[in-house]
Coordinates of C-alpha atoms in Angstrom, one line a residue:
M1 CA -62.8 -22.0 50.0
S2 CA -62.0 -21.9 46.3
A3 CA -65.0 -19.6 45.8
R4 CA -63.4 -17.1 48.3
K5 CA -60.1 -17.2 46.5
E6 CA -61.6 -16.3 43.1
P7 CA -62.9 -12.9 44.3
R8 CA -59.4 -12.1 45.7
G9 CA -57.9 -13.1 42.4
E10 CA -60.4 -10.9 40.6
S11 CA -59.8 -7.9 42.8
S12 CA -56.1 -8.2 42.4
T13 CA -56.6 -8.5 38.7
K14 CA -58.8 -5.4 38.6
E15 CA -56.1 -3.5 40.6
Q16 CA -53.5 -4.6 38.0
R17 CA -55.6 -3.9 35.0
P18 CA -55.3 -0.1 34.9
E19 CA -51.5 -0.3 34.9
G20 CA -51.5 -3.2 32.5
A21 CA -54.0 -1.5 30.2
A22 CA -51.8 1.7 30.2
A23 CA -48.8 -0.4 29.3
E24 CA -50.7 -2.1 26.5
R25 CA -51.8 1.4 25.2
L26 CA -48.1 2.5 25.2
A27 CA -47.1 -0.6 23.4
L28 CA -49.9 -0.1 20.8
L29 CA -48.8 3.6 20.4
H30 CA -45.2 2.6 19.7
R31 CA -46.3 -0.2 17.4
R32 CA -48.5 2.2 15.3
F33 CA -46.1 5.1 15.5
G34 CA -43.1 2.9 14.6
W35 CA -44.7 1.4 11.5
T36 CA -46.1 4.8 10.4
S37 CA -42.8 6.5 10.9
L38 CA -40.9 3.8 9.2
F39 CA -43.2 4.0 6.2
A40 CA -42.7 7.8 6.0
W41 CA -38.9 7.7 6.3
M42 CA -38.6 4.8 3.8
C43 CA -40.6 7.0 1.3
L44 CA -38.1 9.7 1.8
G45 CA -35.3 7.2 1.1
L46 CA -37.1 6.2 -2.1
V47 CA -37.3 9.9 -3.1
L48 CA -33.6 10.3 -2.4
E49 CA -32.9 7.2 -4.6
L50 CA -35.0 8.7 -7.3
A51 CA -33.0 12.0 -7.0
H52 CA -29.9 10.0 -7.6
G53 CA -31.4 8.0 -10.4
F54 CA -32.7 11.1 -12.3
K55 CA -29.5 13.0 -11.4
L56 CA -31.3 15.9 -10.0
G57 CA -28.8 18.8 -9.7
G58 CA -30.4 20.4 -6.7
Y59 CA -29.7 17.2 -4.7
L60 CA -26.5 15.8 -6.2
L61 CA -24.6 19.1 -6.7
D62 CA -25.3 20.3 -3.1
P63 CA -23.2 18.1 -0.8
L64 CA -24.5 19.7 2.4
R65 CA -28.2 19.1 1.4
R66 CA -27.4 15.6 0.3
E67 CA -25.7 14.8 3.6
F68 CA -28.4 16.2 5.8
L69 CA -31.2 14.6 3.8
T70 CA -29.4 11.3 4.1
L71 CA -28.9 11.8 7.9
A72 CA -32.7 12.5 8.2
H73 CA -33.5 9.3 6.3
F74 CA -31.1 7.2 8.3
H75 CA -32.1 8.6 11.7
G76 CA -35.8 8.5 10.9
A77 CA -35.7 4.9 9.8
L78 CA -33.4 3.7 12.6
L79 CA -35.5 5.5 15.3
S80 CA -38.7 4.0 13.8
V81 CA -37.3 0.6 14.2
L82 CA -36.3 1.5 17.8
N83 CA -39.9 2.3 18.5
L84 CA -40.9 -1.1 17.2
V85 CA -38.4 -2.8 19.4
Y86 CA -39.5 -0.6 22.3
V87 CA -42.9 -2.3 22.3
R88 CA -41.3 -5.0 24.4
W89 CA -40.0 -2.5 27.0
A90 CA -43.1 -0.4 27.1
E91 CA -44.5 -3.0 29.4
A92 CA -41.4 -3.4 31.6
P93 CA -42.4 -4.2 35.1
S94 CA -39.4 -2.5 36.6
L95 CA -40.7 0.9 35.6
G96 CA -43.5 2.7 37.3
A97 CA -46.4 4.0 35.3
T98 CA -45.1 7.6 35.4
Q99 CA -41.5 6.6 34.3
R100 CA -42.9 4.4 31.6
L101 CA -45.0 7.3 30.3
H102 CA -42.1 9.8 30.4
A103 CA -39.8 7.3 28.6
S104 CA -42.4 6.7 26.0
R105 CA -43.1 10.4 25.3
A106 CA -39.3 11.1 25.2
L107 CA -38.8 8.3 22.6
V108 CA -41.6 9.6 20.4
A109 CA -40.4 13.2 20.7
G110 CA -36.8 12.2 19.9
T111 CA -38.0 10.1 16.9
V112 CA -39.8 13.1 15.5
L113 CA -37.4 16.0 16.4
M114 CA -34.0 14.5 15.5
P115 CA -34.7 13.5 11.9
L116 CA -37.0 16.4 11.3
G117 CA -34.1 18.7 12.4
F118 CA -31.8 17.1 9.8
L119 CA -34.5 17.3 7.2
L120 CA -35.3 21.0 7.7
G121 CA -31.6 21.8 8.2
G122 CA -30.8 20.3 4.8
I123 CA -33.8 21.5 2.8
Q124 CA -33.0 25.2 3.3
H125 CA -29.5 25.9 4.4
Y126 CA -27.0 28.7 4.2
E127 CA -23.8 28.6 2.2
G128 CA -21.8 26.3 4.5
D129 CA -24.1 25.8 7.4
P130 CA -27.4 24.0 7.9
G131 CA -30.7 25.8 8.2
L132 CA -32.3 26.8 11.4
G133 CA -34.2 23.5 11.5
I134 CA -31.0 21.8 12.7
F135 CA -31.7 23.1 16.2
L136 CA -34.4 20.5 16.5
A137 CA -31.8 17.7 16.2
P138 CA -30.0 18.2 19.5
I139 CA -33.4 18.7 21.3
G140 CA -34.4 15.3 19.8
A141 CA -31.1 13.8 20.9
L142 CA -31.7 15.0 24.5
A143 CA -35.2 13.5 24.5
L144 CA -33.7 10.2 23.3
L145 CA -31.0 10.3 25.9
Y146 CA -33.6 10.9 28.6
C147 CA -35.6 7.8 27.4
V148 CA -32.4 5.7 27.4
L149 CA -31.5 7.0 30.9
I150 CA -34.9 6.0 32.3
Q151 CA -34.5 2.5 30.8
L152 CA -30.9 2.2 31.9
R153 CA -31.8 3.0 35.5
A154 CA -34.6 0.5 35.4
A155 CA -32.3 -2.2 34.0
W156 CA -29.8 -1.8 36.8
K157 CA -32.5 -1.6 39.5
P158 CA -32.2 -4.7 41.8
E159 CA -35.0 -7.2 41.3
R160 CA -37.2 -7.9 44.2

């Protein structure tokens, strides 16, 4: 009898493997992306600190540029850490495979677009307004909100 139970267990394991493997791939993606992104945005933070240290006029005497580059660094680093934390939720059983994939893609898109919008908006800007790159920031914010909404709905879903 135990020999018959093992094949059932194996078949149910095989049925769960594709979804489990997809969740593991998403977790790996967020782990790799989070650490890579954190490294890149920390490097920008180091460059900004060096600009302060060497008193570079192009950075210190331009308050709009300084503010937008600081916002890019802050949002980039924070969203990178969020990707690392998201590894835990990438395998959330309350989400279907499609929802999990959509939330993951939205988080990655928001992590790229929002800080990049601040960065581009601050690098080249008009007299009192940010550059055209700033339009990427609200698109990134919408992607992040979409990811949070998917996770929020899954969190309030009644458990079976």
